[in-house]
Tab-separated table of C-alpha atoms in Angstrom:
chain	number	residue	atom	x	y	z
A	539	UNK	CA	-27.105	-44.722	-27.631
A	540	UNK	CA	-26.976	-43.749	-24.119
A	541	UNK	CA	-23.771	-44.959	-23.447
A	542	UNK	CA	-22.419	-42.480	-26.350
A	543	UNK	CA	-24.455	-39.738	-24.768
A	544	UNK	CA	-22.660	-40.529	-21.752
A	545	UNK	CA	-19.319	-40.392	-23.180
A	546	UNK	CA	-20.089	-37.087	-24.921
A	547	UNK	CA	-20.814	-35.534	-22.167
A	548	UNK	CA	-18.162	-36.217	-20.222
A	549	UNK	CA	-15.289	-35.628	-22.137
A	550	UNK	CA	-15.692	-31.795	-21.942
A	551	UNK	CA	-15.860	-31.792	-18.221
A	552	UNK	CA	-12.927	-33.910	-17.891
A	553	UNK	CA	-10.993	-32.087	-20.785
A	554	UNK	CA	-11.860	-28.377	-18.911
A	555	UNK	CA	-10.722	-30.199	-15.860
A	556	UNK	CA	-7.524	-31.170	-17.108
A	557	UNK	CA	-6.628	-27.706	-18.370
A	558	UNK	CA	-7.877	-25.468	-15.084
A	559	UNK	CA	-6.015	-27.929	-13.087
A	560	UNK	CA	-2.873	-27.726	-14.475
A	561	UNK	CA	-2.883	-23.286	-15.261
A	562	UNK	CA	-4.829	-22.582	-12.386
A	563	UNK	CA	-1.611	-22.300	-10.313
A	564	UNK	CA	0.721	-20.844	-12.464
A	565	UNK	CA	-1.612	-18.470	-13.501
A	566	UNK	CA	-2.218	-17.527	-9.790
A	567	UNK	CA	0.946	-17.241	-9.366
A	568	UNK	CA	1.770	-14.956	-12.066
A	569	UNK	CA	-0.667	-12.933	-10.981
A	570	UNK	CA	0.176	-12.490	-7.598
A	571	UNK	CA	3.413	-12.072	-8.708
A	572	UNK	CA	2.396	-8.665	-11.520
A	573	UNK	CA	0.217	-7.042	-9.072
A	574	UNK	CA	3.019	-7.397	-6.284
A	575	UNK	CA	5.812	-6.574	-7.500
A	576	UNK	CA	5.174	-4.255	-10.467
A	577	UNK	CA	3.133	-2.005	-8.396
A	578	UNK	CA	0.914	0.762	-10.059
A	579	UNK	CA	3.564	1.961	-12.113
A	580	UNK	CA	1.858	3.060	-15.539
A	581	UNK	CA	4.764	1.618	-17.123
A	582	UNK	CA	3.916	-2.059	-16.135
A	583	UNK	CA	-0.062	-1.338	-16.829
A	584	UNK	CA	-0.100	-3.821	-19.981
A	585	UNK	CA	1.862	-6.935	-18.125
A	586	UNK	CA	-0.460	-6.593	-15.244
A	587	UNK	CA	-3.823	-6.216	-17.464
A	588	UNK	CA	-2.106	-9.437	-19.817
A	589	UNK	CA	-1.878	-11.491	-16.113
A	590	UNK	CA	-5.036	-10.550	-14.851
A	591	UNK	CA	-6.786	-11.238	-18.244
A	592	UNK	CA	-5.042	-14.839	-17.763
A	593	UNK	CA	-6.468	-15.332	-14.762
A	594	UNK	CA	-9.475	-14.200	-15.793
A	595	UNK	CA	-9.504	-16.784	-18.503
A	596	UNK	CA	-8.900	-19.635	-16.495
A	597	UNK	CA	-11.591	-18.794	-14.089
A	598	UNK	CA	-13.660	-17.970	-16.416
A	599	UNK	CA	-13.175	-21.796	-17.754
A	600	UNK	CA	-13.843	-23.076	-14.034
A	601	UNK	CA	-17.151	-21.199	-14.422
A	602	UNK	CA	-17.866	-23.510	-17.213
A	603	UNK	CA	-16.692	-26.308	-15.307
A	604	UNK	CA	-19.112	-25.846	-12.703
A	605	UNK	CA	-21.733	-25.977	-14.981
A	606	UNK	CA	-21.132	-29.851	-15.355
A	607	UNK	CA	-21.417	-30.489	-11.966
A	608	UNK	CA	-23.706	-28.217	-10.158
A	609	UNK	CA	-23.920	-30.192	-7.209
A	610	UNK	CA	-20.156	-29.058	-6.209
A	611	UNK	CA	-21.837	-25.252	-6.275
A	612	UNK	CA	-24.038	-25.892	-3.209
A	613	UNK	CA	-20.378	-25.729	-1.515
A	614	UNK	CA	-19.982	-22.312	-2.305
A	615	UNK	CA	-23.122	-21.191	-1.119
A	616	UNK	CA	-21.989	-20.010	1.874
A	617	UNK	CA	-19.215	-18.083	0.561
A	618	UNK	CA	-22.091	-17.017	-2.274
A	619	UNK	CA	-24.246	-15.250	0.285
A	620	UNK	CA	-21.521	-13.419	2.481
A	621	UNK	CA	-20.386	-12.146	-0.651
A	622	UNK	CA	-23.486	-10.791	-1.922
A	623	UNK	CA	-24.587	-9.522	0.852
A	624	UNK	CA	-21.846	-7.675	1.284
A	625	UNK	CA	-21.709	-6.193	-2.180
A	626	UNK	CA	-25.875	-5.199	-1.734
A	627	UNK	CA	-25.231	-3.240	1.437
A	628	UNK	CA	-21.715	-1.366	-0.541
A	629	UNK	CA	-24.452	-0.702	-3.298
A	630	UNK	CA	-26.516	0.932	-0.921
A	631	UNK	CA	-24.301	3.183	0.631
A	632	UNK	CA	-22.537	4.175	-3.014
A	633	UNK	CA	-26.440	5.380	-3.872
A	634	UNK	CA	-26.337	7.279	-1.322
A	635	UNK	CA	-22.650	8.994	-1.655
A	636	UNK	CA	-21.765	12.368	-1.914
A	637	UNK	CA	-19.291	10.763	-4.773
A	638	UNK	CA	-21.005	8.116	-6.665
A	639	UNK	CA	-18.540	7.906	-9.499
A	640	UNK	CA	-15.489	6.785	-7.422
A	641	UNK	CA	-17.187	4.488	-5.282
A	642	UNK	CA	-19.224	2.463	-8.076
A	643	UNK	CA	-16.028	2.110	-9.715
A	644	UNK	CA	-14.847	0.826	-6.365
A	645	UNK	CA	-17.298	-1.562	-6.455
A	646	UNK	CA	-16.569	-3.041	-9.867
A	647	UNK	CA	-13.138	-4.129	-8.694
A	648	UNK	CA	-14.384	-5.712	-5.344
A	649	UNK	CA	-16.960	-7.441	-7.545
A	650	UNK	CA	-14.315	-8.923	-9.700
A	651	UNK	CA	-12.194	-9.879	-6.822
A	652	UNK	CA	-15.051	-11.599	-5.335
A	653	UNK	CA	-15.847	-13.691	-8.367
A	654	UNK	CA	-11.845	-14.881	-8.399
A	655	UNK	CA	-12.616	-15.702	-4.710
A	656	UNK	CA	-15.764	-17.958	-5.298
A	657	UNK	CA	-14.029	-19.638	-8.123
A	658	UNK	CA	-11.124	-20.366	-5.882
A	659	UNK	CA	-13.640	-22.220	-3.475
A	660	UNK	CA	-14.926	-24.152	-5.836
A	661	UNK	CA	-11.430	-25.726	-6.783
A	662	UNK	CA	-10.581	-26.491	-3.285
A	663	UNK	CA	-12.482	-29.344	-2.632
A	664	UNK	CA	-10.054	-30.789	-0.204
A	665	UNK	CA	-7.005	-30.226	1.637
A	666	UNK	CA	-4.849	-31.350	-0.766
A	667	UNK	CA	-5.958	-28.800	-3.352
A	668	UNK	CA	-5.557	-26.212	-0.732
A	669	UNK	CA	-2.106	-26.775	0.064
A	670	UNK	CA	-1.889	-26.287	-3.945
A	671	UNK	CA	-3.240	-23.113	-3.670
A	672	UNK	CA	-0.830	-22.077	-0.465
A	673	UNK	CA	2.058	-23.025	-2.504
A	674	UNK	CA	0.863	-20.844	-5.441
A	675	UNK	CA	1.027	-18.041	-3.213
A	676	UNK	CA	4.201	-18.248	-1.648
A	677	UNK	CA	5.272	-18.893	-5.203
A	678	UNK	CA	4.048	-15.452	-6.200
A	679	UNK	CA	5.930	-14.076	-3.398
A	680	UNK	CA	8.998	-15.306	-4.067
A	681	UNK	CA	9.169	-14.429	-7.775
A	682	UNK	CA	7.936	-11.021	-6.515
A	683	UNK	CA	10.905	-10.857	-4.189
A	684	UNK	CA	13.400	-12.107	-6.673
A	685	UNK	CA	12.188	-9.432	-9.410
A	686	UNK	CA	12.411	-6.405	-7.009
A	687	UNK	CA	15.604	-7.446	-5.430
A	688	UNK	CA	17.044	-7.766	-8.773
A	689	UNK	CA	16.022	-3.947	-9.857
A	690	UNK	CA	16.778	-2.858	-6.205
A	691	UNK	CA	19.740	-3.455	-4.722
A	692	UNK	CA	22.514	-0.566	-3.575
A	693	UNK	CA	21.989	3.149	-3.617
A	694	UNK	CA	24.655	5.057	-5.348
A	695	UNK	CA	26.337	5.690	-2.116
A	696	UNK	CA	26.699	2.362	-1.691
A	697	UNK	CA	24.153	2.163	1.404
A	698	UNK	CA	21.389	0.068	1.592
A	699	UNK	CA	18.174	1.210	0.022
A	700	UNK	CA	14.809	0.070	0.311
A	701	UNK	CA	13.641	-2.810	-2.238
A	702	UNK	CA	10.247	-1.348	-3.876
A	703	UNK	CA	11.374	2.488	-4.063
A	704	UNK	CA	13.466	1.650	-7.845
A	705	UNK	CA	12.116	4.303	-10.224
A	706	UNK	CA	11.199	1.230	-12.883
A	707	UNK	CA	9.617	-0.335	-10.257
A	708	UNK	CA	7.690	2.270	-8.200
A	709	UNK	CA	6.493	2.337	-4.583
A	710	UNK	CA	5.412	-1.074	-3.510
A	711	UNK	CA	7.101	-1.088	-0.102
A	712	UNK	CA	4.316	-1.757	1.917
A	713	UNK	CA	2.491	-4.139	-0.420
A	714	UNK	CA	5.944	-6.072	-0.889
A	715	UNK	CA	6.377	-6.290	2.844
A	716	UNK	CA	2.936	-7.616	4.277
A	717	UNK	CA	2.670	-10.525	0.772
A	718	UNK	CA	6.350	-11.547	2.010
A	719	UNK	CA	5.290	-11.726	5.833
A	720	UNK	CA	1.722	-13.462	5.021
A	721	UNK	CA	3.892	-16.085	2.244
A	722	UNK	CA	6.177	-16.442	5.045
A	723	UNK	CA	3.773	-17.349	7.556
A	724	UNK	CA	1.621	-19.560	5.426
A	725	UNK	CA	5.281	-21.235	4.350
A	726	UNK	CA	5.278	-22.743	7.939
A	727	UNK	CA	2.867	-25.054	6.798
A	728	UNK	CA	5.448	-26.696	4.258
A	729	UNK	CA	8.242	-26.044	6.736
A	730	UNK	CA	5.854	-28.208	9.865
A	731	UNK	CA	4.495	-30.885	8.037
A	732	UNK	CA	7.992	-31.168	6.359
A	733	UNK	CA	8.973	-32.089	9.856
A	734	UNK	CA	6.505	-34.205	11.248
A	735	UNK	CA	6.963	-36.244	8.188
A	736	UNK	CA	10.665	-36.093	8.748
A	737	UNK	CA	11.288	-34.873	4.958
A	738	UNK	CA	14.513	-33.600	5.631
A	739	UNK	CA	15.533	-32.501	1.619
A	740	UNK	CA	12.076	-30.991	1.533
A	741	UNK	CA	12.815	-29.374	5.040
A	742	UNK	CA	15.795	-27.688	4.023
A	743	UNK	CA	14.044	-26.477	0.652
A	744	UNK	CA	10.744	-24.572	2.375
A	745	UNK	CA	13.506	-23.542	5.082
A	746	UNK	CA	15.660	-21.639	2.556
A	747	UNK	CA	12.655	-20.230	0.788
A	748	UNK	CA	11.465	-18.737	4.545
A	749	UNK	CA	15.281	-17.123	4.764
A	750	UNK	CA	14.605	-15.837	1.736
A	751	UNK	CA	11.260	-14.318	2.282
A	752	UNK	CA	12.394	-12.997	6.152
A	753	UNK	CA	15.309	-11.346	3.652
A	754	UNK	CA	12.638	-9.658	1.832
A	755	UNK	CA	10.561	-8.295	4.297
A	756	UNK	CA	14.025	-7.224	6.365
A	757	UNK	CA	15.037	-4.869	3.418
A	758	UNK	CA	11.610	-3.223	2.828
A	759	UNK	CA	12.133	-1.612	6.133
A	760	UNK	CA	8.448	-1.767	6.930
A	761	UNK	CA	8.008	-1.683	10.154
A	762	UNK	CA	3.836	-3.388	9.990
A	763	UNK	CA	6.042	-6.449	7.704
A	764	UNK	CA	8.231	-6.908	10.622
A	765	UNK	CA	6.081	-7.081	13.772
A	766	UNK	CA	3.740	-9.111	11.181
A	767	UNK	CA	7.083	-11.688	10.734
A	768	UNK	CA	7.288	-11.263	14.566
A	769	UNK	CA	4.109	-12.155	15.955
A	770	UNK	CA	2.513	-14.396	12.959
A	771	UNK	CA	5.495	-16.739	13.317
A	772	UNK	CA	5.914	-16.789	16.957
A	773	UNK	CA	2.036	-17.736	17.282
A	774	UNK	CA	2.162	-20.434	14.941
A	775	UNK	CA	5.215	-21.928	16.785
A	776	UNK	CA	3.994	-21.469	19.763
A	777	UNK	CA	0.226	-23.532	19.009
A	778	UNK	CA	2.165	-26.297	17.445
A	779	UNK	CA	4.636	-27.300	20.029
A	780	UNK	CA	3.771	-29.942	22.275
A	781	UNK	CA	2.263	-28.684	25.508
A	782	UNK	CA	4.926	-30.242	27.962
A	783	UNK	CA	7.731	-28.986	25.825
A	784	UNK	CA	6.243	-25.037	25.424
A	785	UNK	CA	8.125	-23.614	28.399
A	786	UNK	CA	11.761	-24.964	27.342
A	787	UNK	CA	10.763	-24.156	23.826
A	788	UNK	CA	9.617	-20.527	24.642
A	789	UNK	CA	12.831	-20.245	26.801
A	790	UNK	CA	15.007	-21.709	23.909
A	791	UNK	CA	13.192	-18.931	21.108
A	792	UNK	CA	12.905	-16.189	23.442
A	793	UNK	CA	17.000	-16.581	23.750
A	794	UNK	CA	17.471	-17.203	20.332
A	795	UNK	CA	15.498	-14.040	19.042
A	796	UNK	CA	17.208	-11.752	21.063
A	797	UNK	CA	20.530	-13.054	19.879
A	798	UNK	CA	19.151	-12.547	16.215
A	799	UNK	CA	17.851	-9.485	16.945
A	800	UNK	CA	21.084	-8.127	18.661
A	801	UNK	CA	23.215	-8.684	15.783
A	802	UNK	CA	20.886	-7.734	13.069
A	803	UNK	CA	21.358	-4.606	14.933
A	804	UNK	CA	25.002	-4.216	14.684
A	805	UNK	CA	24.427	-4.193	10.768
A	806	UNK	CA	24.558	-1.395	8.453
A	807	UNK	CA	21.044	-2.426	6.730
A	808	UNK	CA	19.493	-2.893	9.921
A	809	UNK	CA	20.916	0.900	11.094
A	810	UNK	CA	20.006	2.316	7.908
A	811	UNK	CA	16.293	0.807	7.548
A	812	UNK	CA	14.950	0.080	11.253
A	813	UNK	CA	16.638	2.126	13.490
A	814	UNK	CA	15.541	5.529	13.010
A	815	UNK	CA	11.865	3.985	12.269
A	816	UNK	CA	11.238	2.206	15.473
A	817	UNK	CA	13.014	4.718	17.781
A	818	UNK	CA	10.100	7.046	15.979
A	819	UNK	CA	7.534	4.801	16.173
A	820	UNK	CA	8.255	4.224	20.031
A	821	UNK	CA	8.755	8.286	20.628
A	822	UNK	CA	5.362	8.702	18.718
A	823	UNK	CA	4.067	6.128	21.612
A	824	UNK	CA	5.609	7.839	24.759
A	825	UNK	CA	4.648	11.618	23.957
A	826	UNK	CA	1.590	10.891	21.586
A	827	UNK	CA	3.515	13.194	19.042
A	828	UNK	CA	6.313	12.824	16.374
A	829	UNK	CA	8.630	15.554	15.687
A	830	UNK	CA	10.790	13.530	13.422
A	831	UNK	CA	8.330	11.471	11.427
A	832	UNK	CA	5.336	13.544	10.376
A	833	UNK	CA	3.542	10.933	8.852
A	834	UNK	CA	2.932	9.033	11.860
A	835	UNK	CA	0.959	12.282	13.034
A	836	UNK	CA	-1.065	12.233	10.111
A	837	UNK	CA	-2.233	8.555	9.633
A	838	UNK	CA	-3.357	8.994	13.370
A	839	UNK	CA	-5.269	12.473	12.013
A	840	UNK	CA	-6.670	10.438	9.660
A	841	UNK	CA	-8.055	7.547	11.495
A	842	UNK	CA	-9.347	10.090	14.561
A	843	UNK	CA	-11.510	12.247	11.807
A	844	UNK	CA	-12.680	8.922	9.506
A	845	UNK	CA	-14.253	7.876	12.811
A	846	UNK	CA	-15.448	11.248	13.530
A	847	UNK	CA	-16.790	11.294	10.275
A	848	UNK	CA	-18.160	7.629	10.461
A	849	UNK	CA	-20.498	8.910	13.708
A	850	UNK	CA	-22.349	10.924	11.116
A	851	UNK	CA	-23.546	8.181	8.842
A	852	UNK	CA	-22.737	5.100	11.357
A	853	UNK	CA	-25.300	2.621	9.338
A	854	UNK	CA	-24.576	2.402	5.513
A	855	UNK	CA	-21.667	5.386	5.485
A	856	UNK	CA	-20.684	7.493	2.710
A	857	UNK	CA	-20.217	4.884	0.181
A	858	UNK	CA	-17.180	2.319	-0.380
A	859	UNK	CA	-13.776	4.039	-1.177
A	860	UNK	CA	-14.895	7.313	-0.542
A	861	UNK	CA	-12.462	8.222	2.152
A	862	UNK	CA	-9.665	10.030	0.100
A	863	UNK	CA	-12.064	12.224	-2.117
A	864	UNK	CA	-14.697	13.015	0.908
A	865	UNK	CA	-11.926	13.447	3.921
A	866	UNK	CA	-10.079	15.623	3.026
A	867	UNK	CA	-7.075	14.159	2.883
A	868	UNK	CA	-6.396	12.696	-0.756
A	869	UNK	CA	-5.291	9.354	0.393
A	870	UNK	CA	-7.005	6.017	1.877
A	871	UNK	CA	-7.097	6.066	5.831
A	872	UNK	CA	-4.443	3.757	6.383
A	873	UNK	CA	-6.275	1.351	8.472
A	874	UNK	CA	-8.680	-0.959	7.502
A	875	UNK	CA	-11.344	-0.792	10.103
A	876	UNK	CA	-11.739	2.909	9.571
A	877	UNK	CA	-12.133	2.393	6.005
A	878	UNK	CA	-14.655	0.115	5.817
A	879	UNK	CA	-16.509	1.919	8.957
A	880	UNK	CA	-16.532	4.918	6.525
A	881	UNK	CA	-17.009	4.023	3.611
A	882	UNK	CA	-19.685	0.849	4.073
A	883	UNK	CA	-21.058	2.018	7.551
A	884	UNK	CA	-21.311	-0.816	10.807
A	885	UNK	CA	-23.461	-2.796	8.487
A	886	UNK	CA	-20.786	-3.524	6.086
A	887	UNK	CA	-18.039	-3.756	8.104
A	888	UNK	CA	-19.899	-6.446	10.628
A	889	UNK	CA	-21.185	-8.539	7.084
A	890	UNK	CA	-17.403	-8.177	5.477
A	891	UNK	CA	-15.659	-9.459	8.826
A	892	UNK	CA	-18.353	-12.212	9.723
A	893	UNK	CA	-17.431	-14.991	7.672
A	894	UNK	CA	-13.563	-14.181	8.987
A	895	UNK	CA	-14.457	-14.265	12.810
A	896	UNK	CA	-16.538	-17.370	12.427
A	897	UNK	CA	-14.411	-19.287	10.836
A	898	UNK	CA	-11.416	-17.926	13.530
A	899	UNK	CA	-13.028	-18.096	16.677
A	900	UNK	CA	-13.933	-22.206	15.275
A	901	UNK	CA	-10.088	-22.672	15.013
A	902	UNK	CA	-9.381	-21.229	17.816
A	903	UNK	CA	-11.546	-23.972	19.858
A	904	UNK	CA	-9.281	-27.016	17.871
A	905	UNK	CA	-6.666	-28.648	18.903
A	906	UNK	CA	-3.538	-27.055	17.128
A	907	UNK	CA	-0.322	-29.273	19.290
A	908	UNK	CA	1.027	-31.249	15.668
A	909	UNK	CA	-1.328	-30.064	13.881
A	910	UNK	CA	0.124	-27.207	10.911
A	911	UNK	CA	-2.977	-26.641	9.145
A	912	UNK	CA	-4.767	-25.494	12.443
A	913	UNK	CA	-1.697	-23.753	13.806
A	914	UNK	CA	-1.248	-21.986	11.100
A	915	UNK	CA	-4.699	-21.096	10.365
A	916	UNK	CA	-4.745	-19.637	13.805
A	917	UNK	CA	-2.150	-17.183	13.062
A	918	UNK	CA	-2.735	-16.058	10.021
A	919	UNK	CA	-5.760	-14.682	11.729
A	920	UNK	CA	-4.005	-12.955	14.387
A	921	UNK	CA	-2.014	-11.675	12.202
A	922	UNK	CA	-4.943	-10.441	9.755
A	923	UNK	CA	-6.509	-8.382	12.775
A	924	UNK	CA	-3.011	-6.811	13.652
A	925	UNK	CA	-2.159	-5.392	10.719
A	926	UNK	CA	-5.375	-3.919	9.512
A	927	UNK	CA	-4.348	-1.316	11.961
A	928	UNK	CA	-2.272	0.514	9.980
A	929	UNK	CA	-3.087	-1.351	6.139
A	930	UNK	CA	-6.422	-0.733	3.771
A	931	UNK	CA	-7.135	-4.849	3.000
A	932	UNK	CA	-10.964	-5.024	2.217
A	933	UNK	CA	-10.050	-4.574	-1.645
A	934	UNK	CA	-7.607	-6.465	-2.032
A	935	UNK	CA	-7.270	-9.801	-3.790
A	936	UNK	CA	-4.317	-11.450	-1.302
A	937	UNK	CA	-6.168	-10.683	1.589
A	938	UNK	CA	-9.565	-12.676	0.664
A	939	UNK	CA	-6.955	-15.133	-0.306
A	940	UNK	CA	-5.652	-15.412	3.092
A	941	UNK	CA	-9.703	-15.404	4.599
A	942	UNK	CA	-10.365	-17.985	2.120
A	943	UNK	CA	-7.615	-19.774	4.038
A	944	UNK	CA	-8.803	-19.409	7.130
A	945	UNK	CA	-12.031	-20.410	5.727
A	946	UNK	CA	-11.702	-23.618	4.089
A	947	UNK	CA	-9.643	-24.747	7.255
A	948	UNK	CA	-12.244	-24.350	9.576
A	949	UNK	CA	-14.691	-26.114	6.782
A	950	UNK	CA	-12.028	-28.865	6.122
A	951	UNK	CA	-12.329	-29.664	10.168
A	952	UNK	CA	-15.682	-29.350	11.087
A	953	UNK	CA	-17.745	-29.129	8.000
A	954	UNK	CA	-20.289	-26.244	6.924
A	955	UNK	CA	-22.071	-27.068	10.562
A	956	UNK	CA	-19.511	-24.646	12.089
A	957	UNK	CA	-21.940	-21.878	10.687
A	958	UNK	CA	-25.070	-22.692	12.553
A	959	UNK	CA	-25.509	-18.754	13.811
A	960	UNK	CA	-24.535	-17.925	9.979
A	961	UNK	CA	-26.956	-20.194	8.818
A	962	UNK	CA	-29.487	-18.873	11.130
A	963	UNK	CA	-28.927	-15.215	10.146
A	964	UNK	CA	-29.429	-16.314	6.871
């Protein structure tokens, strides 16, 4: 009798198992792939709602998963309590907010991607699972790329136009560009341990999907997707060389990129997209003014006044996704850190960025030379902290992905002992 009673119960586990396992991915990827490249256009509203309720599903079936085997939830708890606490102190400040609706609302869909987040740690157990879930994303990307390319393409005057500004499509520029960079950079992980495993067909494969994505990101003409390309790759190059052979290798890249660079500049697309942008950009740096480019004066207006505004409520703000309703402005901030700072006060922002910076600043003391989980780890952060300068992140799905990253790499190395101050705040 006990013996059946065994059996019974474990065929559900191992039957939900089988299934999560095996739609977990594609359903991650698909929806990745609906809220990248379909954008907010009203017109795409049902496939991205069908996607998302996929992915609900699933997740919702890893919940019931974990009820089998409770033990693997102590893993999350970590994750658990950054989370929540989190959440409590956006709850306090959308109390509190001259425009509760908006914010509580807000606060639904940071909730939701929150719960998608601690399922997600509960499936990686191990690095092998997690290099499941990087390939899921770049995935998404790429099917993203090769759907908007596909709609894009030439203007009728036969220049170049910028993939994500198609009418059927709508204007995903900027979200196109930084999930391209970000599945680029996490990409280099295939592409290095490719290499040290000398898996040349495999190689070659990761290496054309990187063209491909670099492609992407070129004919966005985003400026944040390029520097993002720019830095995030050179980093993660530069932590996994060997130490003896960084000053040829710098040499050899620093060479080699100004070659690229040099033609790329000699192309109509380049002309067309970058040209004008950067010379604007760099103008905007030298005077502190743009004539040409207005909106360079005005996301700099913006992120002056939503710390101005932040001064007078520096603790718990004036409640989470506020800022376009209650500055004046009708539009987010355009930078992360003066988002959050606004709308969840020094409390939130410190609470939302902890578990982040831990985690980072315990990579950074690893050894990264051959090592592409590490490097790349390592990068991906740098690259999270530059681009919240001019990008709103804190609500948005791809970018927990990318902390969860970051996360589970420094967990994967050192174990949860890495968070002894956490634990201690705690």
């Amino acid at each position: 009798m006990l013996m059946i009673k065994k059996r019974r119960l474990t065929v559900p586990k191992m039957y939900l198992s089988s299934i999560t396992d095996r739609l977990y991915g594609v359903v991650l990827s698909l929806y990745i792939f609906s809220h990248t490249a379909l954008g907010w256009n009203a017109d795409y509203a049902l496939a991205r709602r069908m996607c998302t309720a996929a992915y609900l599903a699933v997740s919702l079936l890893m919940t019931g998963q974990a009820i089998y085997n409770r033990k693997a939830l102590l893993k999350i708890r970590y994750l658990f309590l950054w989370a929540a606490g989190f959440l409590f102190l956006s709850f306090l400040s959308s109390i509190d907010s001259q425009e509760p609706g908006a914010s509580l609302r807000n606060l639904i869909r940071i909730s939701l991607n929150f719960f998608f987040i601690l399922i997600l740690d509960y499936k990686v157990k191990d690095r092998a699972e997690l290099k499941q879930i990087l390939r899921s994303v770049v995935t998404g990307a790429v099917l993203a790329g090769v759907y908007v390319l596909s709609r894009s393409g030439f203007d009728s005057n036969g220049s170049y136009g910028r993939l994500g500004y198609h009418d059927e499509i709508g204007n995903i520029v900027n979200l196109l560009s930084h999930m391209s960079a970000f599945a680029m950079i996490l990409n280099l992980y295939n592409i290095m341990e490719s290499f040290s495993n000398r898996k040349k067909v495999w190689l070659l494969f990761y290496t054309v999907i990187e063209a491909f994505l670099f492609c992407i990101v070129l004919r966005t003409g985003s400026r944040t997707g390029m520097i993002m390309v720019v830095t995030g790759a050179a980093s993660a190059v530069f932590l996994y060389m060997e130490t003896r052979r960084k000053p040829f290798y710098i040499l050899g890249g620093t060479v080699f990129c100004i070659a690229v660079f040099w033609r790329l500049s000699q192309t109509e697309m380049f002309q067309v997209l970058y040209k004008t942008s950067f010379e604007n950009l760099f103008h905007f740096f030298a005077t502190g003014r743009s004539i040409r480019e207005i909106s360079l004066n005005i996301r700099f207006e913006m992120i002056w006044n939503g710390l101005a505004l932040w001064l007078e409520k520096p603790f718990f703000g004036w409640g989470i996704g506020t800022f376009s309703d209650l500055a004046g402005y009708g539009m987010y901030s355009h930078c992360d850190y003066v988002e959050l700072l606004f709308g969840t006060g020094l409390a939130g922002t410190l609470v939302f960025y902890s578990l982040f910076i831990f985690s980072w600043m315990q990579l950074l003391k690893m050894k990264t030379v051959r090592n592409p989980g590490i490097s790349v780890a390592v990068a991906a952060g740098f690259v999270i902290l530059v681009s919240n300068f001019s990008a709103v992140t804190y609500n948005s799905f791809l970018m927990l992905v990318y902390m969860l990253y970051i996360y589970k790499s420094a967990v994967f190395e050192n174990g949860h002992g890495l968070f002894r101050v956490q634990r201690y705040i705690v």
